[in-house]
Coordinates of C-alpha atoms in Angstrom, one line a residue:
M42 CA -25.3 7.8 -29.9
A43 CA -21.6 7.3 -30.5
A44 CA -21.7 9.2 -33.8
M45 CA -23.6 12.0 -32.1
A46 CA -21.1 12.2 -29.3
M47 CA -18.2 12.3 -31.7
S48 CA -19.9 15.0 -33.8
G49 CA -20.5 17.0 -30.7
A50 CA -16.9 16.7 -29.5
V51 CA -15.6 17.8 -32.9
L52 CA -17.9 20.8 -32.8
V53 CA -17.0 21.8 -29.3
A54 CA -13.4 21.5 -30.2
L55 CA -13.8 23.8 -33.2
L56 CA -15.8 26.2 -31.1
A57 CA -13.1 26.3 -28.5
A58 CA -10.5 26.9 -31.1
S59 CA -12.5 29.8 -32.6
T60 CA -13.2 31.2 -29.2
F61 CA -9.5 31.3 -28.3
S62 CA -8.7 32.9 -31.6
L63 CA -10.7 36.0 -30.6
P64 CA -8.7 39.3 -30.1
S65 CA -7.5 40.1 -26.7
A66 CA -9.2 42.4 -24.3
A67 CA -7.1 45.3 -25.4
A68 CA -8.4 45.1 -29.0
H69 CA -10.9 47.6 -30.4
A70 CA -14.5 46.9 -29.8
T71 CA -15.3 47.0 -33.6
T72 CA -12.8 44.2 -34.2
N73 CA -14.4 42.1 -31.3
V74 CA -17.9 42.5 -32.9
F75 CA -16.6 41.4 -36.3
A76 CA -14.8 38.4 -34.6
L77 CA -18.0 37.4 -32.8
D78 CA -20.1 37.8 -36.0
A79 CA -17.6 35.6 -37.8
L80 CA -17.9 33.0 -35.0
V81 CA -21.7 33.0 -35.3
N82 CA -21.5 32.6 -39.1
R83 CA -19.0 29.8 -38.7
T84 CA -21.1 28.1 -36.1
S85 CA -24.2 28.3 -38.5
T86 CA -22.2 26.7 -41.2
L87 CA -20.9 23.9 -38.9
L88 CA -24.4 23.2 -37.6
S89 CA -25.7 22.8 -41.1
A90 CA -22.9 20.4 -42.1
V91 CA -23.0 18.2 -38.9
K92 CA -26.1 16.0 -38.3
L93 CA -27.4 16.8 -34.8
P94 CA -30.9 16.7 -33.2
P95 CA -32.9 19.9 -33.8
S96 CA -33.0 20.7 -30.1
L97 CA -29.3 20.3 -29.6
R98 CA -28.5 22.4 -32.7
S99 CA -30.8 25.1 -31.4
S100 CA -29.2 25.1 -28.0
I101 CA -25.7 25.4 -29.4
F102 CA -26.7 28.2 -31.8
E103 CA -28.4 30.2 -29.0
F104 CA -25.4 29.8 -26.7
V105 CA -23.0 31.1 -29.4
E106 CA -25.3 34.0 -30.3
S107 CA -25.3 34.9 -26.6
L108 CA -21.5 35.3 -26.8
S109 CA -22.0 38.3 -29.0
E110 CA -23.5 40.2 -26.1
F111 CA -20.2 39.9 -24.2
S112 CA -16.9 41.6 -24.9
P113 CA -13.6 39.9 -23.8
E114 CA -13.6 42.2 -20.8
H115 CA -17.0 40.9 -19.8
L116 CA -16.0 37.3 -20.3
E117 CA -12.9 37.8 -18.2
A118 CA -14.8 39.5 -15.4
V119 CA -17.3 36.6 -15.4
L120 CA -14.6 34.0 -15.1
V121 CA -13.0 36.0 -12.2
E122 CA -16.3 36.2 -10.5
V123 CA -16.9 32.4 -10.9
R124 CA -13.5 31.8 -9.5
K125 CA -14.2 34.0 -6.5
R126 CA -17.7 32.8 -5.8
A127 CA -17.5 29.1 -6.6
I128 CA -13.9 27.8 -7.0
A129 CA -12.2 29.6 -4.2
P130 CA -14.8 28.7 -1.5
A131 CA -14.6 25.0 -2.5
L132 CA -10.9 25.1 -2.4
R133 CA -11.0 26.7 1.1
V134 CA -13.1 23.8 2.3
A135 CA -10.7 21.3 0.7
I136 CA -7.7 23.1 2.3
L137 CA -9.4 23.0 5.8
L138 CA -10.1 19.3 5.5
C139 CA -6.6 18.5 4.3
L140 CA -5.1 20.5 7.1
V141 CA -7.2 18.7 9.7
M142 CA -6.2 15.3 8.3
S143 CA -2.6 16.4 8.1
V144 CA -2.6 17.4 11.8
M145 CA -4.2 14.0 12.7
L146 CA -1.5 12.2 10.7
M147 CA 1.3 14.2 12.3
L148 CA 0.0 13.7 15.8
E149 CA -0.3 10.0 15.2
A150 CA 3.3 9.8 13.9
M151 CA 4.5 11.8 16.8
Y152 CA 2.9 9.6 19.4
M153 CA 4.1 6.4 17.7
S154 CA 7.6 7.7 17.5
A155 CA 7.6 8.8 21.1
V156 CA 6.5 5.4 22.3
S157 CA 9.0 3.5 20.2
L158 CA 11.9 5.8 21.0
G159 CA 11.0 5.4 24.7
V160 CA 11.0 1.6 24.4
K161 CA 14.5 1.8 22.8
L162 CA 15.9 4.4 25.3
L163 CA 14.5 2.6 28.4
H164 CA 15.5 -0.8 27.1
R165 CA 12.0 -2.2 27.5
T166 CA 12.8 -5.4 25.7
P167 CA 10.1 -8.1 25.2
E168 CA 12.0 -10.3 27.7
K169 CA 11.6 -7.6 30.4
R170 CA 7.9 -7.1 29.7
Y171 CA 7.0 -10.8 29.4
R172 CA 8.3 -14.0 30.9
W173 CA 10.9 -15.7 28.7
E174 CA 13.3 -18.5 29.4
P175 CA 14.9 -21.0 27.1
I176 CA 13.3 -24.3 26.6
R177 CA 15.4 -27.0 28.5
G178 CA 15.2 -30.6 27.8
D179 CA 13.9 -33.0 30.3
E180 CA 15.5 -36.4 30.8
E181 CA 12.2 -38.0 31.6
L182 CA 10.1 -36.2 29.1
G183 CA 12.8 -36.0 26.4
S184 CA 11.4 -34.2 23.3
L185 CA 7.9 -34.2 24.9
A186 CA 9.1 -31.0 26.7
Y187 CA 8.8 -29.2 23.5
P188 CA 5.3 -28.3 22.1
M189 CA 4.1 -29.5 18.8
V190 CA 4.8 -26.9 16.1
L191 CA 3.3 -26.7 12.6
V192 CA 5.2 -24.6 10.0
Q193 CA 3.0 -23.5 7.1
I194 CA 4.5 -22.3 3.8
P195 CA 1.8 -21.1 1.3
M196 CA 3.0 -20.6 -2.2
Y197 CA 1.7 -20.0 -5.7
N198 CA 3.9 -20.7 -8.8
E199 CA 7.0 -19.7 -6.8
K200 CA 9.6 -21.3 -9.1
E201 CA 12.3 -18.9 -8.2
V202 CA 12.2 -19.1 -4.4
Y203 CA 10.5 -22.3 -3.3
K204 CA 13.7 -24.0 -2.5
L205 CA 14.9 -21.2 -0.2
S206 CA 11.8 -21.1 2.0
I207 CA 11.5 -25.0 2.2
G208 CA 15.2 -25.4 2.9
A209 CA 15.1 -22.7 5.7
A210 CA 12.0 -24.2 7.3
C211 CA 13.5 -27.7 7.3
A212 CA 16.6 -26.4 8.9
L213 CA 14.8 -24.9 12.0
T214 CA 16.2 -26.1 15.3
W215 CA 13.5 -28.2 17.0
P216 CA 13.1 -31.8 17.9
P217 CA 12.2 -33.7 14.6
D218 CA 9.3 -35.5 16.1
R219 CA 7.8 -32.3 17.4
I220 CA 7.6 -30.2 14.3
I221 CA 5.7 -30.6 11.0
I222 CA 6.6 -28.6 7.8
Q223 CA 3.5 -28.1 5.7
V224 CA 3.9 -26.9 2.1
L225 CA 0.6 -25.5 0.9
D226 CA 1.0 -25.4 -2.9
D227 CA -1.7 -23.6 -4.9
S228 CA 0.4 -23.5 -8.1
T229 CA -1.4 -23.7 -11.4
D230 CA 1.7 -24.5 -13.4
P231 CA 2.1 -28.4 -13.5
M232 CA 5.8 -28.1 -13.9
I233 CA 6.2 -25.9 -10.9
K234 CA 4.0 -28.2 -8.8
N235 CA 6.2 -31.2 -9.7
L236 CA 9.3 -29.3 -8.7
V237 CA 7.9 -28.3 -5.3
E238 CA 6.6 -31.8 -4.7
Q239 CA 10.0 -33.3 -5.6
E240 CA 11.7 -30.9 -3.2
C241 CA 9.4 -32.0 -0.4
R242 CA 10.2 -35.7 -1.2
T243 CA 13.9 -34.9 -1.1
W244 CA 13.6 -33.4 2.4
A245 CA 11.4 -36.3 3.5
S246 CA 14.0 -38.7 2.5
K247 CA 16.4 -37.0 4.9
G248 CA 14.1 -37.6 7.8
I249 CA 12.2 -34.3 7.9
N250 CA 8.5 -34.5 8.8
I251 CA 7.2 -32.6 5.8
A252 CA 3.8 -32.7 4.2
Y253 CA 2.9 -31.5 0.6
E254 CA -0.7 -30.3 0.4
V255 CA -2.6 -29.2 -2.8
R256 CA -6.2 -28.0 -3.4
E257 CA -8.6 -28.5 -6.3
N258 CA -9.1 -24.7 -6.6
R259 CA -7.7 -21.5 -5.2
K260 CA -10.9 -20.4 -3.3
G261 CA -10.0 -17.9 -0.7
Y262 CA -6.4 -17.5 -2.0
K263 CA -3.9 -17.5 0.8
A264 CA -6.5 -17.5 3.5
G265 CA -8.2 -20.6 1.9
A266 CA -4.9 -22.4 1.7
L267 CA -4.0 -21.8 5.3
K268 CA -7.5 -22.8 6.5
K269 CA -7.3 -26.0 4.5
G270 CA -4.0 -26.7 6.0
M271 CA -5.3 -26.3 9.5
E272 CA -8.0 -28.8 8.8
Q273 CA -5.5 -31.7 8.4
T274 CA -5.6 -34.3 11.2
Y275 CA -1.9 -33.9 12.0
A276 CA -2.2 -30.1 12.2
Q277 CA -4.9 -30.3 14.8
Q278 CA -2.5 -32.0 17.1
C279 CA -0.2 -29.0 17.1
D280 CA 0.0 -26.2 19.7
Y281 CA 1.5 -23.5 17.6
V282 CA 1.8 -22.5 13.9
A283 CA 4.6 -20.5 12.3
I284 CA 3.8 -19.0 8.9
F285 CA 6.4 -18.1 6.3
D286 CA 5.7 -16.8 2.8
A287 CA 7.5 -18.5 -0.1
D288 CA 10.4 -15.9 -0.1
F289 CA 11.0 -15.9 3.7
Q290 CA 14.0 -17.6 5.2
P291 CA 14.0 -17.8 9.0
E292 CA 17.2 -18.3 10.9
S293 CA 17.6 -21.8 12.5
D294 CA 16.9 -20.5 16.0
F295 CA 13.7 -18.7 15.0
L296 CA 11.4 -21.1 17.0
M297 CA 13.8 -21.3 20.0
R298 CA 13.5 -17.5 20.3
T299 CA 9.8 -17.0 19.8
I300 CA 8.0 -20.1 21.1
P301 CA 8.9 -19.5 24.8
F302 CA 6.9 -16.2 24.8
L303 CA 3.8 -18.2 23.9
M304 CA 4.6 -21.1 26.3
Y305 CA 5.1 -19.0 29.4
N306 CA 2.5 -16.2 28.7
S307 CA -0.9 -17.8 28.2
R308 CA -2.6 -14.6 26.9
I309 CA -0.2 -14.0 24.0
A310 CA -1.7 -15.2 20.8
L311 CA 0.9 -13.9 18.3
V312 CA 4.7 -13.3 18.3
Q313 CA 5.7 -11.2 15.2
A314 CA 9.3 -11.0 14.0
R315 CA 10.8 -8.3 11.9
W316 CA 11.5 -8.5 8.2
D317 CA 15.0 -8.2 6.8
F318 CA 15.6 -7.8 3.1
V319 CA 18.2 -9.6 1.0
N320 CA 17.8 -7.3 -2.0
Y321 CA 17.3 -3.9 -0.6
S322 CA 20.3 -2.6 -2.4
K323 CA 19.2 -3.8 -5.7
C324 CA 17.8 -0.4 -6.9
L325 CA 16.5 2.9 -5.6
M326 CA 12.9 1.6 -5.3
T327 CA 14.0 -1.3 -3.1
R328 CA 16.0 1.2 -0.9
I329 CA 12.8 3.4 -0.7
Q330 CA 10.8 0.4 0.3
K331 CA 13.2 -0.5 3.0
I332 CA 12.8 3.0 4.6
S333 CA 9.0 2.6 4.8
L334 CA 9.0 -0.9 6.1
D335 CA 11.7 -0.3 8.6
Y336 CA 9.6 2.6 9.9
H337 CA 6.6 0.3 9.9
F338 CA 8.3 -2.3 12.1
K339 CA 10.4 0.0 14.3
V340 CA 7.7 2.6 15.0
E341 CA 4.2 1.3 14.2
Q342 CA 4.6 -2.4 15.3
E343 CA 6.8 -1.5 18.3
S344 CA 4.4 1.2 19.6
G345 CA 1.4 -1.0 19.2
S346 CA 3.0 -4.0 20.8
S347 CA 4.3 -1.8 23.8
S348 CA 1.2 0.3 24.5
Y349 CA -1.9 -1.8 23.6
A350 CA -0.4 -5.3 22.9
F351 CA -2.0 -4.9 19.5
F352 CA -0.9 -4.5 15.9
G353 CA -1.6 -5.9 12.6
F354 CA -0.2 -9.3 11.8
N355 CA 2.2 -9.0 8.8
G356 CA 0.9 -12.3 7.3
T357 CA 4.3 -14.0 7.6
A358 CA 7.4 -14.4 9.9
G359 CA 5.1 -14.8 12.9
V360 CA 3.9 -17.6 15.3
W361 CA 0.3 -18.0 16.3
R362 CA -1.3 -19.9 19.2
I363 CA -3.6 -22.3 17.4
S364 CA -6.2 -22.3 20.2
A365 CA -6.5 -18.5 19.6
I366 CA -7.0 -18.9 15.9
N367 CA -9.7 -21.5 16.5
E368 CA -11.5 -19.4 19.2
V369 CA -11.9 -16.4 16.9
G370 CA -13.2 -18.5 13.9
G371 CA -10.0 -19.3 12.0
W372 CA -8.9 -17.8 8.7
K373 CA -11.5 -15.8 6.7
D374 CA -11.2 -14.8 3.0
R375 CA -13.7 -11.9 3.0
T376 CA -10.9 -9.3 2.3
T377 CA -7.4 -9.4 0.7
V378 CA -5.8 -8.8 4.2
E379 CA -6.7 -12.1 5.9
D380 CA -3.7 -11.6 8.3
M381 CA -5.1 -8.2 9.6
D382 CA -8.6 -9.7 9.7
L383 CA -7.5 -12.5 12.1
A384 CA -5.4 -10.1 14.2
V385 CA -8.3 -7.7 14.8
R386 CA -10.7 -10.5 15.6
A387 CA -8.2 -12.1 18.1
S388 CA -7.6 -8.7 19.7
L389 CA -11.4 -8.1 20.2
K390 CA -11.4 -11.4 22.2
G391 CA -8.8 -10.0 24.6
W392 CA -5.7 -11.8 23.1
K393 CA -2.3 -10.0 23.2
F394 CA 0.3 -9.7 20.5
L395 CA 4.0 -9.3 20.9
Y396 CA 6.5 -7.8 18.4
V397 CA 10.1 -9.1 18.8
G398 CA 12.3 -6.7 16.7
D399 CA 15.6 -8.6 17.5
V400 CA 14.4 -11.6 15.6
K401 CA 14.7 -11.0 11.9
V402 CA 13.6 -13.1 8.9
R403 CA 15.2 -12.6 5.5
S404 CA 12.8 -11.8 2.7
E405 CA 12.6 -10.3 -0.8
L406 CA 11.3 -6.9 -1.7
P407 CA 9.4 -6.4 -4.9
S408 CA 11.9 -5.0 -7.4
T409 CA 9.6 -4.2 -10.3
F410 CA 7.2 -1.3 -10.1
K411 CA 4.3 -3.4 -11.4
A412 CA 4.7 -6.0 -8.6
Y413 CA 5.0 -3.2 -6.0
R414 CA 2.0 -1.5 -7.2
H415 CA -0.1 -4.6 -7.1
Q416 CA 1.1 -5.3 -3.6
Q417 CA 0.3 -1.9 -2.3
H418 CA -3.1 -2.0 -3.9
R419 CA -3.9 -5.3 -2.1
W420 CA -2.7 -4.0 1.2
T421 CA -4.4 -0.6 1.1
C422 CA -7.7 -1.8 -0.5
G423 CA -8.0 -4.8 1.8
A424 CA -7.3 -2.7 5.0
A425 CA -9.9 0.0 4.1
N426 CA -12.4 -2.8 3.2
L427 CA -11.8 -4.5 6.5
F428 CA -12.5 -1.2 8.3
R429 CA -15.8 -1.0 6.5
K430 CA -16.7 -4.6 7.6
M431 CA -15.5 -4.5 11.1
A432 CA -16.2 -1.0 12.5
R433 CA -19.5 -2.1 14.0
D434 CA -18.0 -5.3 15.6
I435 CA -15.2 -3.2 17.1
V436 CA -17.7 -0.8 18.7
L437 CA -19.9 -3.6 20.1
A438 CA -17.0 -5.7 21.4
K439 CA -17.3 -6.5 25.1
E440 CA -14.0 -8.0 26.0
V441 CA -11.7 -5.0 25.4
S442 CA -11.6 -1.6 27.0
L443 CA -13.0 1.6 25.5
L444 CA -9.5 3.1 25.1
K445 CA -8.4 0.0 23.1
K446 CA -11.5 0.4 20.9
I447 CA -10.7 4.0 20.2
H448 CA -7.1 3.0 19.3
V449 CA -8.2 0.4 16.9
I450 CA -10.9 2.5 15.2
Y451 CA -9.2 5.8 15.2
S452 CA -5.5 5.2 15.1
F453 CA -5.1 1.8 13.6
F454 CA -7.8 2.0 10.9
F455 CA -9.1 5.5 10.3
V456 CA -5.9 7.6 10.5
R457 CA -3.4 5.1 9.1
R458 CA -5.5 3.1 6.6
V459 CA -8.0 5.8 5.4
V460 CA -6.7 9.4 6.2
A461 CA -3.0 8.7 5.3
P462 CA -3.5 7.6 1.6
I463 CA -6.2 10.1 0.9
V464 CA -4.6 13.2 2.4
T465 CA -1.2 12.5 0.9
F466 CA -2.5 12.6 -2.6
A467 CA -5.4 15.1 -2.2
F468 CA -3.3 17.7 -0.4
Y469 CA 0.2 17.5 -1.8
C470 CA -0.7 16.5 -5.4
I471 CA -4.0 18.3 -6.0
V472 CA -4.9 21.1 -3.5
I473 CA -1.5 22.6 -3.3
P474 CA -1.0 22.7 -7.1
V475 CA -4.5 24.1 -7.7
S476 CA -4.1 26.7 -5.1
V477 CA -1.4 28.5 -7.2
V478 CA -4.0 29.3 -9.8
V479 CA -6.5 30.6 -7.4
P480 CA -5.0 33.7 -5.7
E481 CA -8.0 34.2 -3.5
V482 CA -6.9 31.4 -1.2
S483 CA -3.7 30.8 0.6
I484 CA -2.4 27.8 2.6
P485 CA -0.7 28.4 6.0
I486 CA 3.0 27.8 6.0
W487 CA 2.7 25.3 8.8
G488 CA 0.5 23.1 6.7
V489 CA 2.7 23.2 3.6
V490 CA 6.1 23.1 5.3
Y491 CA 6.1 22.2 9.0
I492 CA 3.8 19.2 9.1
P493 CA 5.4 17.3 6.2
T494 CA 8.8 18.2 7.5
T495 CA 7.9 16.8 10.9
I496 CA 6.7 13.5 9.4
T497 CA 9.7 13.3 7.2
V498 CA 12.1 13.9 10.1
L499 CA 10.3 11.2 12.2
N500 CA 10.9 8.7 9.4
A501 CA 14.6 9.8 9.0
I502 CA 15.4 9.5 12.7
R503 CA 14.7 5.7 12.4
N504 CA 16.6 5.4 9.1
P505 CA 19.8 7.6 9.7
S506 CA 21.7 5.6 7.0
S507 CA 19.1 6.6 4.4
L508 CA 19.1 10.3 4.8
H509 CA 20.4 11.0 1.3
I510 CA 17.5 9.0 -0.1
M511 CA 14.7 10.9 1.8
P512 CA 14.0 13.5 -1.1
F513 CA 13.4 10.6 -3.5
W514 CA 11.4 8.9 -0.9
I515 CA 9.1 11.9 -0.5
L516 CA 8.5 12.1 -4.3
F517 CA 8.1 8.4 -4.7
E518 CA 5.6 8.1 -1.9
N519 CA 3.5 11.0 -3.4
V520 CA 3.3 9.3 -6.7
M521 CA 2.3 6.0 -5.0
S522 CA -0.4 7.9 -3.0
M523 CA -2.4 8.1 -6.2
H524 CA -2.6 4.4 -6.4
R525 CA -3.1 4.0 -2.6
M526 CA -6.0 6.6 -2.5
K527 CA -7.7 4.8 -5.4
A528 CA -7.3 1.5 -3.6
A529 CA -8.5 2.9 -0.3
L530 CA -11.6 4.3 -2.0
I531 CA -12.3 1.0 -3.7
G532 CA -12.1 -0.7 -0.3
L533 CA -14.3 1.8 1.5
L534 CA -16.9 1.8 -1.3
E535 CA -16.5 -2.0 -1.9
T536 CA -16.6 -1.8 -5.7
A537 CA -16.3 -4.8 -8.0
S538 CA -12.6 -5.1 -7.8
V539 CA -12.3 -4.9 -4.0
N540 CA -11.2 -8.6 -3.7
E541 CA -8.7 -8.5 -6.6
W542 CA -5.7 -10.6 -5.7
V543 CA -2.4 -10.5 -7.6
V544 CA 0.4 -12.5 -6.1
T545 CA 3.6 -10.4 -5.6
Q546 CA 6.2 -11.5 -8.1
K547 CA 9.4 -12.9 -6.4
L548 CA 12.6 -13.2 -8.6
G549 CA 15.0 -14.8 -6.1
D550 CA 18.4 -15.6 -7.4
T551 CA 17.1 -15.4 -11.0
L552 CA 16.9 -11.5 -10.9
K553 CA 20.3 -11.0 -12.2
E554 CA 19.9 -13.4 -15.1
K555 CA 16.5 -11.8 -16.1
M556 CA 18.0 -8.3 -15.9
E557 CA 20.7 -9.4 -18.4
T558 CA 18.1 -10.6 -20.8
N559 CA 17.8 -8.3 -23.8
V560 CA 14.8 -6.2 -23.0
A561 CA 14.5 -5.4 -26.8
E562 CA 13.2 -8.9 -27.2
S563 CA 10.0 -7.9 -25.6
T564 CA 7.4 -6.4 -27.9
R565 CA 6.5 -2.7 -28.0
T566 CA 3.0 -3.6 -26.9
S567 CA 4.0 -5.5 -23.8
F568 CA 6.5 -2.6 -22.9
I569 CA 3.7 -0.1 -23.0
R570 CA 1.3 -2.3 -21.2
D571 CA 3.8 -3.2 -18.4
R572 CA 5.7 0.1 -17.9
V573 CA 3.7 3.1 -19.2
S574 CA 1.0 4.6 -17.1
F575 CA -1.0 7.2 -19.0
L576 CA -2.8 8.2 -15.8
Q577 CA 0.5 9.2 -14.2
L578 CA 1.7 11.0 -17.4
G579 CA -1.6 12.9 -17.7
F580 CA -1.3 14.0 -14.1
A581 CA 2.3 15.2 -14.8
V582 CA 0.9 17.4 -17.4
F583 CA -1.5 18.9 -14.9
L584 CA 1.3 19.6 -12.4
M585 CA 3.5 21.1 -15.2
C586 CA 0.7 23.5 -16.0
C587 CA 0.2 24.5 -12.4
A588 CA 4.0 25.0 -11.8
S589 CA 4.4 27.1 -15.0
Y590 CA 1.4 29.3 -13.9
N591 CA 3.0 29.7 -10.6
V592 CA 6.3 30.8 -12.2
T593 CA 4.6 33.3 -14.4
F594 CA 1.9 34.8 -12.1
G595 CA 2.5 33.4 -8.6
V596 CA 3.7 35.1 -5.5
N597 CA 5.2 32.0 -3.8
Y598 CA 7.7 29.4 -4.7
Y599 CA 5.5 26.3 -4.8
Y600 CA 6.6 25.7 -8.4
V601 CA 10.0 24.3 -7.1
Y602 CA 8.1 21.4 -5.3
I603 CA 5.5 21.0 -8.1
Y604 CA 8.1 20.8 -10.9
L605 CA 9.9 18.1 -8.9
Q606 CA 6.7 16.2 -8.3
A607 CA 5.7 16.4 -12.0
F608 CA 9.1 15.1 -12.9
A609 CA 8.6 12.1 -10.5
F610 CA 5.2 11.4 -12.2
V611 CA 6.9 11.5 -15.6
V612 CA 9.7 9.1 -14.6
M613 CA 7.4 6.6 -12.9
G614 CA 4.7 7.1 -15.6
F615 CA 7.3 5.8 -18.2
G616 CA 8.2 3.0 -15.8
Y617 CA 11.8 4.1 -15.2
V618 CA 11.7 2.9 -11.6
G619 CA 12.8 -0.4 -10.2
T620 CA 14.1 -3.2 -12.3
F621 CA 12.5 -4.5 -15.4
T622 CA 12.3 -8.0 -16.7
T623 CA 10.7 -9.2 -19.9
N624 CA 8.0 -11.0 -18.1
S625 CA 7.3 -8.4 -15.4

């Protein structure tokens, strides 16, 4: 079968070359006849030289003979007719669907921006919406006036950053006998496990109540580790749990500023803080990430917290009410977004969430494109898969209003987790470029210019210091939409790789040292494997062809955008984005 396929491919290639060598439509008919006869004779010779099944050989010969009945003018007319009757109608349907999804995305962005801006302008701070007052010590109760708090730090081979997170957690301001630091180490490297365990012992010798927990396997990944940690006897004595990933460094007053919201508001299950970034200025890619994440926190999280008291837990830099976690069934590892899973289940039970943007926790952005791509795949795929798994539960939930159900299904899941990744790639990277080679269709100017401009402006408003980076942000996000759309479809269709989990690489203080390592030491094979994406490069060729056609035959100026986008695919396809280390 393989030999047959190879022989067929060679034959088709030769036939294609022969076909394209025919004279143009302007040549004399006699020359066309001679050329077609030559093609038939050449095909007969090739068929006798290549071993093919008789039926396949007969079909190919009949097809080539039929070409002699058509002149180049006829062939061109047939192709035009096919374009008009088949390609153009399909493209019109694709354009209509993309325009509808674009409008949905724009309206969602406008609504969230309006709510978040209203909160800012009206100074509707969390302290004004919910009761908050500082925790005051009691002479009789002493430290018992403070609730028991568990601080969980899940980690996996975090050699570069484990000291930062453990040190920051141990420095939190809270009565020593009312806090337990729990390090959940899933590391598979014995050396790293020893280092983490020794760090915990060092802090324990200083009087810190710190526990070092390991598992026999990594079942459930992060969700499994958190669940195992909650099963410990000492953990069951706690009222609240603060969670920090291994690269997160909370300020010492973090608990003092967040716990009171939970103490004095019995229906609040989660207090989420904002992420701050210690390495956002490292390269252009980290600056672009900061734009997207700042928009996520300032707009998406703020609007959700203010309007529906619901948003997706970010998996870190938050404090949960342990009774709420237990009520909804605890941590589940059915998707790669265990944090969002827990948040949705808690919301369906009527629990409220609060976003506190004034409380910031330092963290590290992925600085290599490979690490960022894996992170985005996990987030996008997991969210889409969770939508597939929980849509029915949301519809049937009895403890939330119909309006909140619509918000969770339509806004939170469908528009932001399904429509956004699909329409960004399908419309701006496929439909618009293809439209330039199909003159029978056109795209309204409001769909090509006004909608994306509106969405970009809404992002820029919340990131005024990054206006000069917005053009790069647009091109970068469009390239990333290829990976996000693929991840979203994997999650929706629940294919074999739906639960693929790759831990985001953190470099910590070692980034500078690794960058200074001679990259030439890495092999050519590892360079190609880690940095070159043939899928992106192939798509860049497609965009180049569309842009070049538009320059030659088009009536609009889409080629300006398409050329720029093709260049972005080339740059990112060769891996010249972010930083690069020899082990990245």
